[in-house]
Amino acid sequence: MHVLLFDDPAIRPHLLPFTFTRPVAALRCGILTLAEKWQHRLGVASVGYLTQPYLQAKFPAGDVSGPALIINGAVCPDDLLTRQVQALQPGQALYSDDLLVAACVADASLVAELIQDGLPETRQVAEPVTVISRPWHLFLRNGAEIRRDFALLTHGRTSEPVNDPHTIVYGAENIFIEPGVKIRAAILNAEDGPIYLGKNSQVHEGAIIKGPLALCEGSHINAGAKMRGDNTVGPHSKVGGEVGNSILLGYANKGHDGYLGNSVIGEWCNLGADTNTSNLKNNYASVKVWSHVAGRFVDTGQTFCGLMMGDHSKCGINTMFNTGTVVGVGANIFGAGFPRTFIPSFSWGGAAGFETFKLPKVAEVAERVMARRALPYDKVEQGIMQVVFDETAKDRIWEKANA
C-alpha cells in the first residue's frame, strides 16, 4: 500500500521559513527526517508527499491511484504508534485529540478533499504523540529523537570499531559507527546519550563529542570542535566551534569557531568565522520569535532559543545574532553590530539596514555552492526559489518604501 505524508494546513505555515522549501515531513529531527522515520518503521521502499504545488516536482506524491495510507507529516513515529497505523483498515482514521494522525483511504486521488473536509474519527492514539508544530520543537525534541532513531537504525547490527589509538571513548556500547568513518584523536562521550557516526563521516583531531549526537553521511566535525549534546549534523555538512542542542538540516557549513545553541540551520547555509548566536536573554525572560503566520513576534515559552535560518542563507565573519533571531530563505547578512531579529527572505545587509538580494544574484551563489557538492541548481530549484521570492515580498518592507 502506498504511503503518503501530508502537510497539515494547520501546522505547515507555523514551520516557516523551513517549510518554504520542503514539506513538513522532510524536516530532520534526530538522525532521520520525519519521512525517513516512517519509511524505516513501515518497511516501505519509498513514501510520497502531499505538499504545496510548487514543491511537488522536487517532492513527488508518486502513485495516487488506489488505496493508500496517509500520515500527518508532522508526527514522529514510535513502535506503538506504528502498530496502530498499520492496523488501520480502509475508511478508518486515527486521531490524537483533534489532530488527524493517519488514515487508510480507498482512493488516494481524493486525499486532498478528504483532509480538507475531515475524516470521521474511528480511534484515538494509545498514548501522546510527538508533533513538530513549531520550529523550536525541532531542537527541543532532538535528543529524544536521536535516541529513538539510534535504536531503530542499529538494532541487530554491529558497529565498526574505533581503530584510532589516540581517540578516547566513554560509553562504547552507545556508539555506532557506519562503514567509511574516520576518527582521529577525538573524545567520544556517550555516557549520557548515543553517538551515531554516519557513513563516510569524519571526526577530526581534538574534537570533543558528547551524546546524544548524530553525524550524518559525509559530514565532518572539524578539529577542536566542542559538541555539547543533543546535536544533529545533517548530511554533507561541516561543523566546528561550540555547538549545543542544534540541528543543521544538511549541506550546511558552520566550519569555524563561534557558538551555536538551541538553533536550526537550513540547507545550503554558511555561517562565517566567529559567528555567534545568543540563546538566552540577559533577563532570563521567555524568548519571542517572528511568526510568518501571525506577522508579529510570538512567545515560544522557552528560556533558551537561538537562531532559525532558512535555506540558502549566509552570514559573514563575526556576525552576532540576538536571541530568537529568524532568518528567511536566501538572505545574505554581514557587517558590524546585531542585525534585527527578523530578517526577511532575500535580504542583503545587516545592522546598518537591508536591501533586496535580487533573485539572479541569489541564483549565481546557489549554483556555485551546490556545484561544490556536485548537485545542480536546476529548473526545479529555481522554480521553488521564485515562488518563495514572490510569496515573501510583503516581508521586505523597504521595497514598499522605495516603490
mmCIF file of C-alpha atoms in Angstrom:
data_model
loop_
_atom_site.group_PDB
_atom_site.id
_atom_site.type_symbol
_atom_site.label_atom_id
_atom_site.label_comp_id
_atom_site.label_asym_id
_atom_site.label_seq_id
_atom_site.Cartn_x
_atom_site.Cartn_y
_atom_site.Cartn_z
ATOM 1 C CA MET A 1 0.000 0.000 0.000
ATOM 2 C CA HIS A 2 1.283 3.451 -0.961
ATOM 3 C CA VAL A 3 2.260 5.745 1.932
ATOM 4 C CA LEU A 4 1.567 9.473 1.587
ATOM 5 C CA LEU A 5 2.799 12.054 4.093
ATOM 6 C CA PHE A 6 0.659 15.179 4.070
ATOM 7 C CA ASP A 7 1.323 18.742 5.135
ATOM 8 C CA ASP A 8 -1.275 19.573 7.775
ATOM 9 C CA PRO A 9 -2.631 23.017 6.762
ATOM 10 C CA ALA A 10 -2.920 23.947 10.444
ATOM 11 C CA ILE A 11 0.772 23.183 11.051
ATOM 12 C CA ARG A 12 2.819 23.830 7.899
ATOM 13 C CA PRO A 13 2.607 27.687 7.963
ATOM 14 C CA HIS A 14 3.881 27.714 11.558
ATOM 15 C CA LEU A 15 7.063 25.899 10.466
ATOM 16 C CA LEU A 16 8.168 28.627 8.069
ATOM 17 C CA PRO A 17 10.837 29.538 6.982
ATOM 18 C CA PHE A 18 11.873 25.870 6.809
ATOM 19 C CA THR A 19 8.696 24.745 5.025
ATOM 20 C CA PHE A 20 9.083 27.384 2.330
ATOM 21 C CA THR A 21 11.463 24.945 0.624
ATOM 22 C CA ARG A 22 10.365 21.470 1.784
ATOM 23 C CA PRO A 23 7.355 19.513 3.011
ATOM 24 C CA VAL A 24 6.916 19.181 6.765
ATOM 25 C CA ALA A 25 7.927 15.513 6.633
ATOM 26 C CA ALA A 26 11.270 16.409 5.020
ATOM 27 C CA LEU A 27 12.382 18.187 8.203
ATOM 28 C CA ARG A 28 15.154 16.453 10.144
ATOM 29 C CA CYS A 29 14.804 15.805 13.862
ATOM 30 C CA GLY A 30 17.117 13.222 15.385
ATOM 31 C CA ILE A 31 19.149 11.221 12.880
ATOM 32 C CA LEU A 32 16.418 10.920 10.239
ATOM 33 C CA THR A 33 13.879 13.149 8.569
ATOM 34 C CA LEU A 34 10.290 12.549 9.644
ATOM 35 C CA ALA A 35 9.627 10.878 6.300
ATOM 36 C CA GLU A 36 12.623 8.563 6.724
ATOM 37 C CA LYS A 37 11.387 7.585 10.189
ATOM 38 C CA TRP A 38 8.069 6.403 8.764
ATOM 39 C CA GLN A 39 9.737 4.725 5.802
ATOM 40 C CA HIS A 40 12.009 2.679 8.078
ATOM 41 C CA ARG A 41 9.296 1.760 10.547
ATOM 42 C CA LEU A 42 6.714 0.798 7.938
ATOM 43 C CA GLY A 43 9.283 -1.081 5.871
ATOM 44 C CA VAL A 44 8.383 0.600 2.575
ATOM 45 C CA ALA A 45 10.774 1.378 -0.275
ATOM 46 C CA SER A 46 9.572 4.953 -0.637
ATOM 47 C CA VAL A 47 6.973 7.443 0.515
ATOM 48 C CA GLY A 48 5.110 10.187 -1.311
ATOM 49 C CA TYR A 49 4.489 13.764 -0.242
ATOM 50 C CA LEU A 50 1.258 15.739 -0.334
ATOM 51 C CA THR A 51 2.586 19.260 -0.132
ATOM 52 C CA GLN A 52 2.398 22.680 -1.798
ATOM 53 C CA PRO A 53 2.032 22.511 -5.608
ATOM 54 C CA TYR A 54 5.320 24.351 -6.220
ATOM 55 C CA LEU A 55 7.191 21.748 -4.138
ATOM 56 C CA GLN A 56 5.688 18.648 -5.771
ATOM 57 C CA ALA A 57 8.230 18.453 -8.601
ATOM 58 C CA LYS A 58 11.034 18.012 -6.056
ATOM 59 C CA PHE A 59 8.949 16.061 -3.531
ATOM 60 C CA PRO A 60 6.536 13.984 -5.631
ATOM 61 C CA ALA A 61 3.465 12.206 -4.357
ATOM 62 C CA GLY A 62 4.096 9.196 -6.554
ATOM 63 C CA ASP A 63 1.202 6.871 -7.299
ATOM 64 C CA VAL A 64 -2.032 8.461 -6.084
ATOM 65 C CA SER A 65 -4.390 5.877 -7.524
ATOM 66 C CA GLY A 66 -5.951 3.194 -5.422
ATOM 67 C CA PRO A 67 -5.686 2.624 -1.669
ATOM 68 C CA ALA A 68 -3.141 4.491 0.436
ATOM 69 C CA LEU A 69 -2.059 5.081 3.973
ATOM 70 C CA ILE A 70 -1.975 8.830 4.619
ATOM 71 C CA ILE A 71 0.054 10.106 7.566
ATOM 72 C CA ASN A 72 0.436 13.555 9.090
ATOM 73 C CA GLY A 73 3.968 14.641 8.143
ATOM 74 C CA ALA A 74 4.446 16.498 11.433
ATOM 75 C CA VAL A 75 4.100 13.376 13.600
ATOM 76 C CA CYS A 76 7.167 11.424 14.763
ATOM 77 C CA PRO A 77 6.510 7.659 14.995
ATOM 78 C CA ASP A 78 7.449 5.178 17.682
ATOM 79 C CA ASP A 79 6.816 1.444 17.906
ATOM 80 C CA LEU A 80 3.319 1.691 19.398
ATOM 81 C CA LEU A 81 2.101 4.403 17.020
ATOM 82 C CA THR A 82 3.470 2.474 14.047
ATOM 83 C CA ARG A 83 1.488 -0.604 15.066
ATOM 84 C CA GLN A 84 -1.690 1.467 15.410
ATOM 85 C CA VAL A 85 -1.193 2.995 11.973
ATOM 86 C CA GLN A 86 -0.503 -0.399 10.387
ATOM 87 C CA ALA A 87 -3.711 -1.759 11.928
ATOM 88 C CA LEU A 88 -5.920 0.810 10.172
ATOM 89 C CA GLN A 89 -8.458 -0.608 7.747
ATOM 90 C CA PRO A 90 -9.898 1.260 4.724
ATOM 91 C CA GLY A 91 -12.126 4.069 5.930
ATOM 92 C CA GLN A 92 -10.560 4.245 9.396
ATOM 93 C CA ALA A 93 -8.815 7.312 10.801
ATOM 94 C CA LEU A 94 -6.522 7.706 13.794
ATOM 95 C CA TYR A 95 -6.602 10.914 15.816
ATOM 96 C CA SER A 96 -4.706 12.482 18.699
ATOM 97 C CA ASP A 97 -7.454 14.599 20.247
ATOM 98 C CA ASP A 98 -8.448 16.784 17.253
ATOM 99 C CA LEU A 99 -5.266 16.148 15.247
ATOM 100 C CA LEU A 100 -5.554 13.736 12.325
ATOM 101 C CA VAL A 101 -2.544 11.416 12.671
ATOM 102 C CA ALA A 102 -3.229 8.864 9.937
ATOM 103 C CA ALA A 103 -5.942 7.280 7.856
ATOM 104 C CA CYS A 104 -6.405 4.412 5.443
ATOM 105 C CA VAL A 105 -8.224 5.545 2.303
ATOM 106 C CA ALA A 106 -9.608 3.547 -0.592
ATOM 107 C CA ASP A 107 -8.829 6.173 -3.249
ATOM 108 C CA ALA A 108 -5.662 8.248 -2.816
ATOM 109 C CA SER A 109 -6.691 10.635 -5.587
ATOM 110 C CA LEU A 110 -9.340 12.072 -3.235
ATOM 111 C CA VAL A 111 -6.982 12.584 -0.302
ATOM 112 C CA ALA A 112 -6.793 16.389 -0.563
ATOM 113 C CA GLU A 113 -10.564 16.704 -0.355
ATOM 114 C CA LEU A 114 -10.774 14.167 2.454
ATOM 115 C CA ILE A 115 -8.203 16.032 4.544
ATOM 116 C CA GLN A 116 -9.919 19.371 3.937
ATOM 117 C CA ASP A 117 -13.384 18.054 4.766
ATOM 118 C CA GLY A 118 -12.184 15.969 7.707
ATOM 119 C CA LEU A 119 -12.212 12.216 8.141
ATOM 120 C CA PRO A 120 -14.521 10.567 10.654
ATOM 121 C CA GLU A 121 -12.643 9.558 13.776
ATOM 122 C CA THR A 122 -12.581 5.825 14.352
ATOM 123 C CA ARG A 123 -9.995 5.636 17.118
ATOM 124 C CA GLN A 124 -7.651 7.690 19.304
ATOM 125 C CA VAL A 125 -3.932 7.093 19.750
ATOM 126 C CA ALA A 126 -2.997 4.900 22.680
ATOM 127 C CA GLU A 127 -0.531 7.441 24.102
ATOM 128 C CA PRO A 128 0.513 11.058 23.424
ATOM 129 C CA VAL A 129 2.389 11.519 20.138
ATOM 130 C CA THR A 130 5.343 13.760 19.278
ATOM 131 C CA VAL A 131 4.248 16.506 16.905
ATOM 132 C CA ILE A 132 6.638 19.018 15.315
ATOM 133 C CA SER A 133 4.345 22.023 15.002
ATOM 134 C CA ARG A 134 6.753 24.917 15.674
ATOM 135 C CA PRO A 135 10.380 25.448 14.565
ATOM 136 C CA TRP A 136 11.760 25.306 18.110
ATOM 137 C CA HIS A 137 10.174 21.867 18.576
ATOM 138 C CA LEU A 138 12.930 20.544 16.307
ATOM 139 C CA PHE A 139 15.722 21.224 18.777
ATOM 140 C CA LEU A 140 13.533 20.591 21.837
ATOM 141 C CA ARG A 141 12.754 17.050 20.633
ATOM 142 C CA ASN A 142 16.142 16.382 19.063
ATOM 143 C CA GLY A 143 17.795 14.493 21.918
ATOM 144 C CA ALA A 144 14.835 12.151 22.343
ATOM 145 C CA GLU A 145 14.566 11.583 18.590
ATOM 146 C CA ILE A 146 18.286 10.780 18.299
ATOM 147 C CA ARG A 147 17.743 8.064 20.924
ATOM 148 C CA ARG A 148 14.707 6.669 19.064
ATOM 149 C CA ASP A 149 16.418 6.719 15.678
ATOM 150 C CA PHE A 150 19.602 5.231 17.110
ATOM 151 C CA ALA A 151 17.666 2.243 18.451
ATOM 152 C CA LEU A 152 15.823 1.886 15.132
ATOM 153 C CA LEU A 153 18.889 2.057 12.889
ATOM 154 C CA THR A 154 21.276 -0.030 14.971
ATOM 155 C CA HIS A 155 19.012 -2.860 16.157
ATOM 156 C CA GLY A 156 20.623 -6.196 15.363
ATOM 157 C CA ARG A 157 23.636 -4.597 13.724
ATOM 158 C CA THR A 158 27.301 -4.426 14.709
ATOM 159 C CA SER A 159 29.194 -1.147 14.799
ATOM 160 C CA GLU A 160 32.509 -0.615 13.083
ATOM 161 C CA PRO A 161 35.298 -0.378 15.679
ATOM 162 C CA VAL A 162 37.132 2.730 16.847
ATOM 163 C CA ASN A 163 40.531 1.877 15.407
ATOM 164 C CA ASP A 164 42.331 5.100 16.278
ATOM 165 C CA PRO A 165 44.553 4.504 19.344
ATOM 166 C CA HIS A 166 44.521 8.201 20.255
ATOM 167 C CA THR A 167 40.727 8.500 20.489
ATOM 168 C CA ILE A 168 39.211 8.300 23.980
ATOM 169 C CA VAL A 169 35.837 6.573 24.283
ATOM 170 C CA TYR A 170 33.299 6.609 27.130
ATOM 171 C CA GLY A 171 30.131 4.524 26.916
ATOM 172 C CA ALA A 172 31.293 2.491 23.929
ATOM 173 C CA GLU A 173 28.055 0.465 23.970
ATOM 174 C CA ASN A 174 26.163 3.652 22.995
ATOM 175 C CA ILE A 175 28.334 4.450 19.978
ATOM 176 C CA PHE A 176 27.550 3.221 16.472
ATOM 177 C CA ILE A 177 29.940 3.755 13.581
ATOM 178 C CA GLU A 178 28.928 3.136 9.989
ATOM 179 C CA PRO A 179 31.397 1.992 7.288
ATOM 180 C CA GLY A 180 33.875 4.560 5.964
ATOM 181 C CA VAL A 181 34.071 6.677 9.129
ATOM 182 C CA LYS A 182 37.396 8.297 10.076
ATOM 183 C CA ILE A 183 38.166 9.364 13.672
ATOM 184 C CA ARG A 184 41.435 10.992 14.711
ATOM 185 C CA ALA A 185 42.469 11.836 18.302
ATOM 186 C CA ALA A 186 38.960 12.770 19.476
ATOM 187 C CA ILE A 187 36.956 12.317 22.674
ATOM 188 C CA LEU A 188 33.633 10.466 22.312
ATOM 189 C CA ASN A 189 31.468 10.504 25.450
ATOM 190 C CA ALA A 190 28.248 8.528 25.027
ATOM 191 C CA GLU A 191 27.538 8.020 28.738
ATOM 192 C CA ASP A 192 24.545 10.391 28.679
ATOM 193 C CA GLY A 193 23.265 9.600 25.195
ATOM 194 C CA PRO A 194 24.116 7.755 21.975
ATOM 195 C CA ILE A 195 26.575 8.878 19.324
ATOM 196 C CA TYR A 196 25.818 7.916 15.731
ATOM 197 C CA LEU A 197 28.506 8.451 13.081
ATOM 198 C CA GLY A 198 27.054 8.064 9.595
ATOM 199 C CA LYS A 199 28.630 6.532 6.523
ATOM 200 C CA ASN A 200 31.856 8.221 5.356
ATOM 201 C CA SER A 201 31.672 10.913 8.054
ATOM 202 C CA GLN A 202 34.805 12.252 9.749
ATOM 203 C CA VAL A 203 35.686 13.380 13.271
ATOM 204 C CA HIS A 204 38.871 15.426 13.209
ATOM 205 C CA GLU A 205 41.678 15.893 15.707
ATOM 206 C CA GLY A 206 40.809 17.263 19.123
ATOM 207 C CA ALA A 207 37.048 17.222 18.663
ATOM 208 C CA ILE A 208 35.076 16.688 21.873
ATOM 209 C CA ILE A 209 31.738 14.974 21.330
ATOM 210 C CA LYS A 210 29.080 14.450 23.973
ATOM 211 C CA GLY A 211 25.990 12.439 23.119
ATOM 212 C CA PRO A 212 23.301 12.450 22.056
ATOM 213 C CA LEU A 213 24.803 13.303 18.682
ATOM 214 C CA ALA A 214 24.013 12.385 15.090
ATOM 215 C CA LEU A 215 26.676 12.963 12.442
ATOM 216 C CA CYS A 216 25.042 12.081 9.152
ATOM 217 C CA GLU A 217 26.536 10.715 5.963
ATOM 218 C CA GLY A 218 29.563 12.502 4.538
ATOM 219 C CA SER A 219 29.707 15.177 7.239
ATOM 220 C CA HIS A 220 32.679 16.464 9.223
ATOM 221 C CA ILE A 221 33.225 17.609 12.798
ATOM 222 C CA ASN A 222 36.235 19.865 12.472
ATOM 223 C CA ALA A 223 39.371 19.926 14.592
ATOM 224 C CA GLY A 224 38.854 21.199 18.132
ATOM 225 C CA ALA A 225 35.073 21.335 17.912
ATOM 226 C CA LYS A 226 33.039 21.102 21.123
ATOM 227 C CA MET A 227 29.741 19.282 20.571
ATOM 228 C CA ARG A 228 27.809 19.655 23.825
ATOM 229 C CA GLY A 229 24.930 17.221 23.298
ATOM 230 C CA ASP A 230 21.547 16.909 21.556
ATOM 231 C CA ASN A 231 23.135 17.890 18.225
ATOM 232 C CA THR A 232 22.401 16.745 14.686
ATOM 233 C CA VAL A 233 24.771 17.477 11.805
ATOM 234 C CA GLY A 234 22.809 16.654 8.652
ATOM 235 C CA PRO A 235 24.305 15.021 5.549
ATOM 236 C CA HIS A 236 27.318 16.563 3.801
ATOM 237 C CA SER A 237 27.823 19.342 6.340
ATOM 238 C CA LYS A 238 30.804 20.697 8.260
ATOM 239 C CA VAL A 239 30.731 21.940 11.836
ATOM 240 C CA GLY A 240 33.287 23.483 14.156
ATOM 241 C CA GLY A 241 33.443 25.687 17.246
ATOM 242 C CA GLU A 242 30.976 25.155 20.093
ATOM 243 C CA VAL A 243 27.542 23.700 19.376
ATOM 244 C CA GLY A 244 24.737 22.759 21.774
ATOM 245 C CA ASN A 245 21.238 21.370 21.130
ATOM 246 C CA SER A 246 21.209 22.402 17.475
ATOM 247 C CA ILE A 247 20.356 20.930 14.074
ATOM 248 C CA LEU A 248 21.992 21.504 10.710
ATOM 249 C CA LEU A 249 19.430 20.091 8.295
ATOM 250 C CA GLY A 250 22.061 19.194 5.682
ATOM 251 C CA TYR A 251 24.510 20.615 3.121
ATOM 252 C CA ALA A 252 25.391 23.414 5.555
ATOM 253 C CA ASN A 253 28.625 24.777 6.973
ATOM 254 C CA LYS A 254 29.496 26.160 10.374
ATOM 255 C CA GLY A 255 33.137 25.330 9.957
ATOM 256 C CA HIS A 256 34.818 27.761 12.320
ATOM 257 C CA ASP A 257 34.913 28.918 15.926
ATOM 258 C CA GLY A 258 31.843 30.586 17.384
ATOM 259 C CA TYR A 259 28.815 29.449 19.401
ATOM 260 C CA LEU A 260 25.610 27.938 18.023
ATOM 261 C CA GLY A 261 22.982 26.975 20.575
ATOM 262 C CA ASN A 262 19.317 25.889 20.524
ATOM 263 C CA SER A 263 19.207 26.604 16.813
ATOM 264 C CA VAL A 264 18.087 25.146 13.476
ATOM 265 C CA ILE A 265 20.097 25.864 10.325
ATOM 266 C CA GLY A 266 18.658 25.109 6.893
ATOM 267 C CA GLU A 267 20.296 23.534 3.874
ATOM 268 C CA TRP A 268 22.956 25.356 1.829
ATOM 269 C CA CYS A 269 23.620 27.802 4.665
ATOM 270 C CA ASN A 270 27.060 29.069 5.672
ATOM 271 C CA LEU A 271 27.974 30.748 8.961
ATOM 272 C CA GLY A 272 31.138 32.841 8.679
ATOM 273 C CA ALA A 273 34.058 32.502 11.076
ATOM 274 C CA ASP A 274 33.354 33.580 14.666
ATOM 275 C CA THR A 275 29.618 33.864 14.095
ATOM 276 C CA ASN A 276 27.857 33.689 17.462
ATOM 277 C CA THR A 277 24.238 33.148 18.417
ATOM 278 C CA SER A 278 22.660 34.248 21.676
ATOM 279 C CA ASN A 279 20.281 31.621 23.014
ATOM 280 C CA LEU A 280 19.460 33.211 26.409
ATOM 281 C CA LYS A 281 18.188 36.706 27.187
ATOM 282 C CA ASN A 282 20.086 38.708 29.796
ATOM 283 C CA ASN A 283 16.948 38.891 31.942
ATOM 284 C CA TYR A 284 16.203 35.149 31.508
ATOM 285 C CA ALA A 285 12.781 36.010 30.068
ATOM 286 C CA SER A 286 10.893 33.772 27.661
ATOM 287 C CA VAL A 287 12.124 34.206 24.079
ATOM 288 C CA LYS A 288 9.871 35.637 21.381
ATOM 289 C CA VAL A 289 10.409 34.824 17.697
ATOM 290 C CA TRP A 290 8.904 36.066 14.444
ATOM 291 C CA SER A 291 5.848 34.170 13.226
ATOM 292 C CA HIS A 292 5.160 34.266 9.485
ATOM 293 C CA VAL A 293 1.552 33.316 10.243
ATOM 294 C CA ALA A 294 0.836 35.987 12.833
ATOM 295 C CA GLY A 295 3.012 38.649 11.177
ATOM 296 C CA ARG A 296 4.472 39.523 14.563
ATOM 297 C CA PHE A 297 6.709 38.162 17.302
ATOM 298 C CA VAL A 298 5.189 35.336 19.345
ATOM 299 C CA ASP A 299 6.200 33.854 22.684
ATOM 300 C CA THR A 300 7.935 30.480 22.401
ATOM 301 C CA GLY A 301 7.568 29.746 26.102
ATOM 302 C CA GLN A 302 11.253 28.810 26.033
ATOM 303 C CA THR A 303 14.090 30.316 28.048
ATOM 304 C CA PHE A 304 16.629 29.045 25.504
ATOM 305 C CA CYS A 305 16.148 29.737 21.791
ATOM 306 C CA GLY A 306 18.823 30.769 19.313
ATOM 307 C CA LEU A 307 18.818 31.106 15.513
ATOM 308 C CA MET A 308 16.297 29.807 12.960
ATOM 309 C CA MET A 309 17.854 30.186 9.490
ATOM 310 C CA GLY A 310 16.100 29.211 6.252
ATOM 311 C CA ASP A 311 17.733 27.502 3.284
ATOM 312 C CA HIS A 312 20.387 29.220 1.145
ATOM 313 C CA SER A 313 21.075 31.952 3.715
ATOM 314 C CA LYS A 314 24.612 33.074 4.592
ATOM 315 C CA CYS A 315 26.312 35.338 7.096
ATOM 316 C CA GLY A 316 29.766 36.961 7.100
ATOM 317 C CA ILE A 317 32.536 36.701 9.666
ATOM 318 C CA ASN A 318 31.892 37.896 13.217
ATOM 319 C CA THR A 319 28.121 38.067 12.714
ATOM 320 C CA MET A 320 26.253 38.383 16.021
ATOM 321 C CA PHE A 321 22.705 37.040 16.185
ATOM 322 C CA ASN A 322 20.471 38.096 19.041
ATOM 323 C CA THR A 323 18.308 35.655 20.973
ATOM 324 C CA GLY A 324 15.488 34.145 18.910
ATOM 325 C CA THR A 325 16.534 35.512 15.513
ATOM 326 C CA VAL A 326 14.606 34.239 12.490
ATOM 327 C CA VAL A 327 16.256 34.461 9.064
ATOM 328 C CA GLY A 328 14.299 33.627 5.946
ATOM 329 C CA VAL A 329 15.394 31.939 2.717
ATOM 330 C CA GLY A 330 18.198 33.277 0.519
ATOM 331 C CA ALA A 331 19.392 36.054 2.853
ATOM 332 C CA ASN A 332 22.953 37.397 2.969
ATOM 333 C CA ILE A 333 23.934 39.053 6.269
ATOM 334 C CA PHE A 334 27.144 40.952 7.019
ATOM 335 C CA GLY A 335 28.616 43.928 8.855
ATOM 336 C CA ALA A 336 29.147 45.016 12.449
ATOM 337 C CA GLY A 337 26.524 45.039 15.206
ATOM 338 C CA PHE A 338 23.430 42.958 15.858
ATOM 339 C CA PRO A 339 21.056 42.716 12.881
ATOM 340 C CA ARG A 340 17.319 42.753 13.518
ATOM 341 C CA THR A 341 15.728 39.644 14.998
ATOM 342 C CA PHE A 342 13.608 39.029 11.915
ATOM 343 C CA ILE A 343 15.487 39.081 8.630
ATOM 344 C CA PRO A 344 13.106 38.517 5.704
ATOM 345 C CA SER A 345 13.857 36.155 2.858
ATOM 346 C CA PHE A 346 16.167 37.563 0.172
ATOM 347 C CA SER A 347 17.610 40.285 2.391
ATOM 348 C CA TRP A 348 21.062 41.759 1.728
ATOM 349 C CA GLY A 349 22.751 43.736 4.525
ATOM 350 C CA GLY A 350 22.951 43.821 8.301
ATOM 351 C CA ALA A 351 22.589 46.118 11.307
ATOM 352 C CA ALA A 352 23.033 49.183 9.071
ATOM 353 C CA GLY A 353 19.981 48.200 7.017
ATOM 354 C CA PHE A 354 18.824 45.897 4.240
ATOM 355 C CA GLU A 355 18.083 45.922 0.564
ATOM 356 C CA THR A 356 16.741 43.138 -1.636
ATOM 357 C CA PHE A 357 19.056 40.320 -2.649
ATOM 358 C CA LYS A 358 17.876 40.051 -6.251
ATOM 359 C CA LEU A 359 16.944 36.611 -7.484
ATOM 360 C CA PRO A 360 19.525 36.442 -10.326
ATOM 361 C CA LYS A 361 22.306 37.147 -7.801
ATOM 362 C CA VAL A 362 20.877 34.552 -5.409
ATOM 363 C CA ALA A 363 20.885 32.065 -8.284
ATOM 364 C CA GLU A 364 24.567 32.787 -9.052
ATOM 365 C CA VAL A 365 25.538 31.982 -5.469
ATOM 366 C CA ALA A 366 23.291 28.919 -5.215
ATOM 367 C CA GLU A 367 24.667 27.499 -8.453
ATOM 368 C CA ARG A 368 28.260 27.838 -7.235
ATOM 369 C CA VAL A 369 27.511 26.438 -3.774
ATOM 370 C CA MET A 370 25.532 23.431 -4.991
ATOM 371 C CA ALA A 371 28.138 22.640 -7.651
ATOM 372 C CA ARG A 372 30.637 22.126 -4.808
ATOM 373 C CA ARG A 373 28.508 19.121 -3.807
ATOM 374 C CA ALA A 374 28.068 18.023 -7.439
ATOM 375 C CA LEU A 375 24.393 18.997 -7.404
ATOM 376 C CA PRO A 376 22.692 21.240 -9.985
ATOM 377 C CA TYR A 377 20.747 24.394 -9.275
ATOM 378 C CA ASP A 378 18.219 23.232 -11.828
ATOM 379 C CA LYS A 379 14.857 24.424 -13.082
ATOM 380 C CA VAL A 380 13.063 22.726 -10.183
ATOM 381 C CA GLU A 381 15.209 24.508 -7.579
ATOM 382 C CA GLN A 382 14.873 27.790 -9.466
ATOM 383 C CA GLY A 383 11.105 27.437 -9.588
ATOM 384 C CA ILE A 384 10.896 26.892 -5.824
ATOM 385 C CA MET A 385 13.043 29.947 -5.133
ATOM 386 C CA GLN A 386 10.941 32.082 -7.499
ATOM 387 C CA VAL A 387 7.747 31.192 -5.641
ATOM 388 C CA VAL A 388 9.346 31.860 -2.253
ATOM 389 C CA PHE A 389 10.718 35.189 -3.518
ATOM 390 C CA ASP A 390 7.236 36.247 -4.643
ATOM 391 C CA GLU A 391 5.475 34.983 -1.509
ATOM 392 C CA THR A 392 7.860 36.811 0.835
ATOM 393 C CA ALA A 393 7.823 40.189 -0.929
ATOM 394 C CA LYS A 394 5.426 41.520 1.716
ATOM 395 C CA ASP A 395 8.063 40.958 4.406
ATOM 396 C CA ARG A 396 10.662 43.153 2.669
ATOM 397 C CA ILE A 397 9.137 46.397 3.878
ATOM 398 C CA TRP A 398 11.871 48.555 2.326
ATOM 399 C CA GLU A 399 10.556 47.577 -1.134
ATOM 400 C CA LYS A 400 7.257 49.306 -0.321
ATOM 401 C CA ALA A 401 9.087 52.411 0.863
ATOM 402 C CA ASN A 402 11.049 52.554 -2.402
ATOM 403 C CA ALA A 403 8.070 51.778 -4.643
#
